[in-house]
Amino acid sequence: MNTVLSVENLSTYFKTDKGIAKAVENVSFSLNKGEMLGLIGESGCGKTTVAQSILRLIEYPGKVVSGRVLLNGKDLIKASEKVLSSLRWKEISVIPQSAMNALNPIFTIGDQIMESILLHENVSKREALQRTKTLLELVGIDGERWKSYPHEFSGGMKQRVAIAMALACNPKLVISDESTTGLDVLTQAQVIALIKSLQKKMDLSVILISHDLPMVTAICDKIAIMYAGNIVEWASTEDLLKNARHPYSQALLNASPDLGNPEKEVVSIPGSVPNLVNFPDSCRFHTRCPHAFDKCRQETPEFREIKNGHYTACFLEEEGNHG
Amino acid sequence: MDKSTLLKVSNLKKTFIKKSGTFLKRKKTEVYAVNNINFEVNKGEILGIIGESGCGKTSTARMVMRLMKETKGEITFEGVNLCNLKESETNKIRKKMQMIFQDPYDTLNPGMKILDILMEPINAHEKGLTYEEKYQKVIEAIEAIELRPAQDFIHRFPHQLSGGQRQRIAIARAIILKPSFIAADEPTSMLDVSVRAGILNLLLDLRKKMGLTMMFITHDLSTASYMCDRIAVMYQGKIVEIGPTKKIIQHPSHPYTKALVAVVKDLNHFIKNREKLILDGEVDSTKEEKGCPFVARCPHKEAVCHTQVPELEDVDRGHSVSCHCHIELLEKTS
Ligand SMILES: Nc1ncnc2c1ncn2[C@@H]1O[C@H](COP(=O)(O)OP(=O)(O)O)[C@@H](O)[C@H]1O
Ligand SMILES: Nc1ncnc2c1ncn2[C@@H]1O[C@H](COP(=O)(O)OP(=O)(O)O)[C@@H](O)[C@H]1O
Ligand code: SF4
Ligand code: SF4
Ligand SMILES: [Mg+2]
Ligand SMILES: [Mg+2]
């Protein structure tokens, strides 16, 4: 199999004054070449922490406490800073949520894209400029606008520039962390369309982090659903839509109105997300789960494969517990 | 005015002065936040207002609620023109019209207990009641928004509630005086997906039980179609299409609405056909456009679109569109 990235039992904790916040706990998934994976969950569930752990960008008071992140077989968690900086941009890069985090207001966008090329690759300035123009064209911006400053662009265009920047050194894997959140619906759809077409054209592997389930199910090959620091279900989009197994996934699918299905009655999930500080052994969804039973409150369900390529962590999947 | 019309908005306009440019070359431009809009809300219905951020939804609601003065136009509520009222008369009307805001964090005073927050409107408008009667009203309002037992909540402060519970308290405050009209401005957009449905269903339930009329503002077409009997689509301060929800979703006629519906109904279809649905270019909203506000992004534009503002015209009973080319468009797509 063509596995590009494999995350195994990743746990990342934050030290807080109230105790240890287990922001990401025992997360496992993998990504094949040319595949688009949607990482989805409500705010605070740990999506950005997973992305930053993969890139080794977690800083104090946070720490990756266990697990492996294999990029083409190489463990990034153990890699030296030198190896890491050779991999960032060239193998793996991020499109951040806010383009303003990627762009410096006092330099032209061309200078910024060129700088990241020159920093990571052994090319002449002229070549770097040529590539910058090509990259801008690739994301639908006139190449001659490389002399513009970020403030001369609208929100959607800045987001395109951030995408061009993430692609500057031909990475194989791109992580988009809510890179379209905050844009209006049509601009968002245009940016998503751009990411999708680039993925196909360049055979990229993409992790698309989002809280927008309908959008993710429309364009991703596979979906991983996070709840309170865990991936609770990971499956092909088709399997997830037809046969979601985890009670949280099922509830999430029932929570939003669907334009194509006017008869659908939306249902909210009672209660709220638990505090992750000093979280005890148990299923993290048990306080809101309509199927919770004693075992759920005392033990942590194992994340395991229940069908070819379909993984979930729920005690209902064990022999004799089907209700 | 029709007997069934509760609210009528005519030729409503709001302009802001926007300063831009450098220190030496200061430029003042007029921004048309709301640009000459007309609509009615019938008794008992929910009218949705949708459109992207900055298109004028909140300004419209704030003018209707008399929280902002209009630049021009008329707002008639229960047959009374609100725009000419004295302050004391406006206060009386406020009892009948209430607003629910986007961010419950901002709108509930953090230093006040829930009991006091809910007492405030009663103290302002129903001075004659005894304390017991007022207290009873508070308890009833909390029960109506499904926080039970109500006594458990009245002594809490807003920060001791979850986001969803806080928005419910904001709704309790809006309904406590038994208004006939509510404007809800993106009431779920700050909430987690998993609790949004509860707020939507609560509003639908209250509408039924209290016979409320509503204006429901959202940028999400799916939510609008779940909540609303009719939908008005706004773009850059104008209503570009208005009609029954079913018509808007099944037969969108304005190019902007068509693109919106395509994205939400079938994103893959949109991705494959996007050149036919919307132009890639970005809009410069500061540029004065003499013609159609959508012209920069419209794939169907013709010469006339650059020079003439299209008027809102009926295409079917109760379904109106503002586009020079909608007839041809309808023929092309059906
Ligand atoms: N620097 C930090 N210090 C303490 N806790 C943090 C820090 N960063 C993130 N967290 C915690 O980690 C959890 C996951 O956050 P995040 O990964 O940002 O979620 P998401 O991206 O899904 O919204 C949150 O509950 C948050 O409180
Ligand atoms: N108080 C204000 N001062 C200046 N401009 C404003 C003010 N309120 C709104 N605007 C401008 O008016 C336009 C419409 O805003 P708004 O009604 O808030 O839109 P929406 O609610 O649809 O996002 C925007 O361009 C906004 O920047
Ligand atoms: S393990 Fe128990 S509480 Fe957790 S999702 Fe499954 S049934 Fe619900
Ligand atoms: S009037 Fe012209 S530019 Fe405006 S929406 Fe219609 S076709 Fe497009
Ligand atoms: Mg995040
Ligand atoms: Mg608004």
CSV table of C-alpha atoms in Angstrom, one decimal, chain B residues 85-288:
chain,number,residue,atom,x,y,z
B,85,LEU,CA,-42.3,57.9,16.7
B,86,LYS,CA,-41.3,59.7,19.8
B,87,GLU,CA,-38.9,58.0,22.2
B,88,SER,CA,-41.7,57.2,24.6
B,89,GLU,CA,-43.9,55.7,21.9
B,90,THR,CA,-40.9,53.6,20.6
B,91,ASN,CA,-40.5,52.2,24.1
B,92,LYS,CA,-44.0,51.0,24.1
B,93,ILE,CA,-43.5,49.2,20.7
B,94,ARG,CA,-40.3,47.6,22.0
B,95,LYS,CA,-42.4,45.4,24.2
B,96,LYS,CA,-43.9,43.8,21.2
B,97,MET,CA,-40.7,43.4,19.2
B,98,GLN,CA,-37.6,41.7,20.5
B,99,MET,CA,-34.3,40.7,19.1
B,100,ILE,CA,-32.0,37.7,19.7
B,101,PHE,CA,-28.4,38.4,18.9
B,102,GLN,CA,-25.6,36.4,17.4
B,103,ASP,CA,-23.4,36.3,20.5
B,104,PRO,CA,-25.1,35.4,23.8
B,105,TYR,CA,-21.7,36.3,25.5
B,106,ASP,CA,-22.1,39.9,24.5
B,107,THR,CA,-25.7,40.4,25.2
B,108,LEU,CA,-26.1,39.0,28.8
B,109,ASN,CA,-24.7,41.3,31.4
B,110,PRO,CA,-21.9,39.1,33.0
B,111,GLY,CA,-22.3,40.7,36.4
B,112,MET,CA,-26.0,39.9,36.7
B,113,LYS,CA,-27.7,36.7,37.8
B,114,ILE,CA,-30.2,35.1,35.4
B,115,LEU,CA,-33.1,36.1,37.7
B,116,ASP,CA,-32.1,39.8,37.5
B,117,ILE,CA,-31.4,39.6,33.8
B,118,LEU,CA,-34.9,38.3,33.2
B,119,MET,CA,-36.5,40.7,35.7
B,120,GLU,CA,-35.1,43.7,33.8
B,121,PRO,CA,-37.6,43.8,30.9
B,122,ILE,CA,-40.5,43.1,33.3
B,123,ASN,CA,-39.5,45.9,35.6
B,124,ALA,CA,-39.3,48.2,32.6
B,125,HIS,CA,-42.6,47.4,31.0
B,126,GLU,CA,-44.9,45.8,33.6
B,127,LYS,CA,-44.4,48.0,36.6
B,128,GLY,CA,-47.7,47.1,38.2
B,129,LEU,CA,-46.9,43.5,39.0
B,130,THR,CA,-46.1,42.2,42.5
B,131,TYR,CA,-42.7,40.6,43.1
B,132,GLU,CA,-44.4,37.1,43.2
B,133,GLU,CA,-46.0,37.7,39.9
B,134,LYS,CA,-42.8,38.8,38.3
B,135,TYR,CA,-40.9,35.9,39.7
B,136,GLN,CA,-43.6,33.5,38.4
B,137,LYS,CA,-43.1,35.1,34.9
B,138,VAL,CA,-39.3,34.5,35.1
B,139,ILE,CA,-39.8,30.8,36.0
B,140,GLU,CA,-42.4,30.3,33.2
B,141,ALA,CA,-40.0,31.9,30.7
B,142,ILE,CA,-37.1,29.6,31.8
B,143,GLU,CA,-39.4,26.6,31.6
B,144,ALA,CA,-40.5,27.7,28.1
B,145,ILE,CA,-36.9,27.6,26.9
B,146,GLU,CA,-36.5,24.1,28.4
B,147,LEU,CA,-34.0,24.6,31.1
B,148,ARG,CA,-35.3,22.5,34.0
B,149,PRO,CA,-35.7,22.8,36.8
B,150,ALA,CA,-35.9,26.6,36.4
B,151,GLN,CA,-35.0,27.2,40.0
B,152,ASP,CA,-31.6,25.7,39.4
B,153,PHE,CA,-30.7,28.4,36.9
B,154,ILE,CA,-32.0,31.6,38.3
B,155,HIS,CA,-29.1,32.2,40.7
B,156,ARG,CA,-26.4,31.5,38.2
B,157,PHE,CA,-24.3,34.0,36.3
B,158,PRO,CA,-24.0,33.8,32.5
B,159,HIS,CA,-20.5,32.4,32.7
B,160,GLN,CA,-21.8,29.5,34.6
B,161,LEU,CA,-23.8,28.3,31.7
B,162,SER,CA,-22.8,26.6,28.4
B,163,GLY,CA,-23.0,28.5,25.1
B,164,GLY,CA,-26.3,26.8,24.2
B,165,GLN,CA,-27.8,27.5,27.7
B,166,ARG,CA,-26.8,31.1,27.4
B,167,GLN,CA,-28.5,31.5,24.1
B,168,ARG,CA,-31.6,29.9,25.6
B,169,ILE,CA,-31.6,32.6,28.4
B,170,ALA,CA,-31.3,35.3,25.7
B,171,ILE,CA,-34.3,33.7,24.1
B,172,ALA,CA,-36.2,33.7,27.4
B,173,ARG,CA,-35.5,37.4,27.8
B,174,ALA,CA,-36.8,38.0,24.3
B,175,ILE,CA,-40.1,36.1,24.9
B,176,ILE,CA,-40.8,37.1,28.5
B,177,LEU,CA,-43.0,40.1,27.6
B,178,LYS,CA,-44.9,37.9,25.1
B,179,PRO,CA,-43.9,39.9,22.0
B,180,SER,CA,-45.6,39.4,18.7
B,181,PHE,CA,-42.5,39.7,16.6
B,182,ILE,CA,-38.9,38.5,17.0
B,183,ALA,CA,-35.8,39.2,15.0
B,184,ALA,CA,-33.2,36.5,15.4
B,185,ASP,CA,-29.8,37.5,14.1
B,186,GLU,CA,-27.7,34.4,13.4
B,187,PRO,CA,-28.7,32.9,16.8
B,188,THR,CA,-26.8,29.7,16.3
B,189,SER,CA,-23.6,30.7,14.4
B,190,MET,CA,-21.5,31.0,17.5
B,191,LEU,CA,-22.7,27.6,18.9
B,192,ASP,CA,-21.2,24.2,18.5
B,193,VAL,CA,-22.9,22.1,15.7
B,194,SER,CA,-24.2,19.6,18.3
B,195,VAL,CA,-26.3,22.2,20.2
B,196,ARG,CA,-27.5,24.3,17.2
B,197,ALA,CA,-30.4,22.0,16.4
B,198,GLY,CA,-31.8,22.4,19.9
B,199,ILE,CA,-32.0,26.2,19.5
B,200,LEU,CA,-33.6,25.9,16.0
B,201,ASN,CA,-36.2,23.5,17.2
B,202,LEU,CA,-36.9,25.7,20.3
B,203,LEU,CA,-37.6,28.7,18.1
B,204,LEU,CA,-39.9,26.7,15.9
B,205,ASP,CA,-41.7,25.4,18.9
B,206,LEU,CA,-42.1,28.8,20.4
B,207,ARG,CA,-43.4,30.2,17.2
B,208,LYS,CA,-46.2,27.5,17.2
B,209,LYS,CA,-47.0,27.9,20.9
B,210,MET,CA,-46.9,31.7,21.1
B,211,GLY,CA,-48.1,32.5,17.5
B,212,LEU,CA,-44.9,34.4,17.0
B,213,THR,CA,-43.8,36.1,13.7
B,214,MET,CA,-40.1,36.1,13.0
B,215,MET,CA,-37.4,37.5,10.9
B,216,PHE,CA,-34.6,34.9,10.9
B,217,ILE,CA,-31.1,36.0,9.8
B,218,THR,CA,-28.5,33.4,8.7
B,219,HIS,CA,-25.7,33.0,6.2
B,220,ASP,CA,-26.5,29.3,6.0
B,221,LEU,CA,-29.0,28.3,3.3
B,222,SER,CA,-29.7,24.8,4.9
B,223,THR,CA,-30.6,26.4,8.2
B,224,ALA,CA,-32.8,29.0,6.4
B,225,SER,CA,-34.7,26.3,4.5
B,226,TYR,CA,-35.2,24.4,7.8
B,227,MET,CA,-36.6,27.4,9.6
B,228,CYS,CA,-38.3,29.7,7.1
B,229,ASP,CA,-41.6,30.0,5.2
B,230,ARG,CA,-40.1,32.5,2.9
B,231,ILE,CA,-36.5,33.6,2.1
B,232,ALA,CA,-35.1,37.0,1.1
B,233,VAL,CA,-31.6,36.8,-0.4
B,234,MET,CA,-29.5,39.9,0.1
B,235,TYR,CA,-26.4,40.9,-1.8
B,236,GLN,CA,-24.5,44.1,-1.1
B,237,GLY,CA,-27.3,45.9,0.6
B,238,LYS,CA,-30.0,44.8,-1.9
B,239,ILE,CA,-32.7,42.1,-1.9
B,240,VAL,CA,-31.9,40.2,-5.1
B,241,GLU,CA,-34.5,37.5,-4.7
B,242,ILE,CA,-37.4,36.8,-2.4
B,243,GLY,CA,-40.0,34.1,-2.4
B,244,PRO,CA,-41.4,31.0,-0.7
B,245,THR,CA,-38.6,28.7,0.6
B,246,LYS,CA,-39.6,25.9,-1.7
B,247,LYS,CA,-39.3,28.1,-4.8
B,248,ILE,CA,-36.0,29.6,-3.7
B,249,ILE,CA,-34.5,26.1,-3.2
B,250,GLN,CA,-36.0,24.3,-6.1
B,251,HIS,CA,-36.1,27.2,-8.7
B,252,PRO,CA,-33.5,29.7,-7.7
B,253,SER,CA,-33.7,32.4,-10.3
B,254,HIS,CA,-31.0,35.0,-9.5
B,255,PRO,CA,-27.5,34.0,-10.5
B,256,TYR,CA,-26.3,34.6,-6.9
B,257,THR,CA,-29.0,32.4,-5.5
B,258,LYS,CA,-28.4,29.8,-8.1
B,259,ALA,CA,-24.7,29.6,-7.2
B,260,LEU,CA,-25.5,29.4,-3.4
B,261,VAL,CA,-28.0,26.7,-3.9
B,262,ALA,CA,-25.6,24.7,-6.1
B,263,VAL,CA,-22.8,24.9,-3.5
B,264,VAL,CA,-25.0,23.7,-0.6
B,265,LYS,CA,-27.1,21.2,-2.6
B,266,ASP,CA,-24.3,19.4,-4.3
B,267,LEU,CA,-20.7,20.7,-3.8
B,268,ASN,CA,-19.3,18.3,-6.4
B,269,HIS,CA,-21.7,19.5,-9.0
B,270,PHE,CA,-20.6,23.1,-8.2
B,271,ILE,CA,-16.9,22.2,-8.4
B,272,LYS,CA,-17.4,20.6,-11.8
B,273,ASN,CA,-19.5,23.4,-13.2
B,274,ARG,CA,-18.3,26.4,-11.3
B,275,GLU,CA,-17.3,28.5,-14.3
B,276,LYS,CA,-20.9,28.5,-15.3
B,277,LEU,CA,-22.1,29.4,-11.9
B,278,ILE,CA,-19.7,32.1,-10.6
B,279,LEU,CA,-16.7,34.0,-11.9
B,280,ASP,CA,-13.4,33.5,-10.1
B,281,GLY,CA,-12.7,37.2,-9.8
B,282,GLU,CA,-12.9,39.0,-6.5
B,283,VAL,CA,-15.1,41.9,-5.9
B,284,ASP,CA,-13.9,45.3,-5.0
B,285,SER,CA,-16.7,46.4,-2.7
B,286,THR,CA,-15.4,50.0,-2.5
B,287,LYS,CA,-15.7,50.5,-6.2
B,288,GLU,CA,-18.9,52.4,-7.1
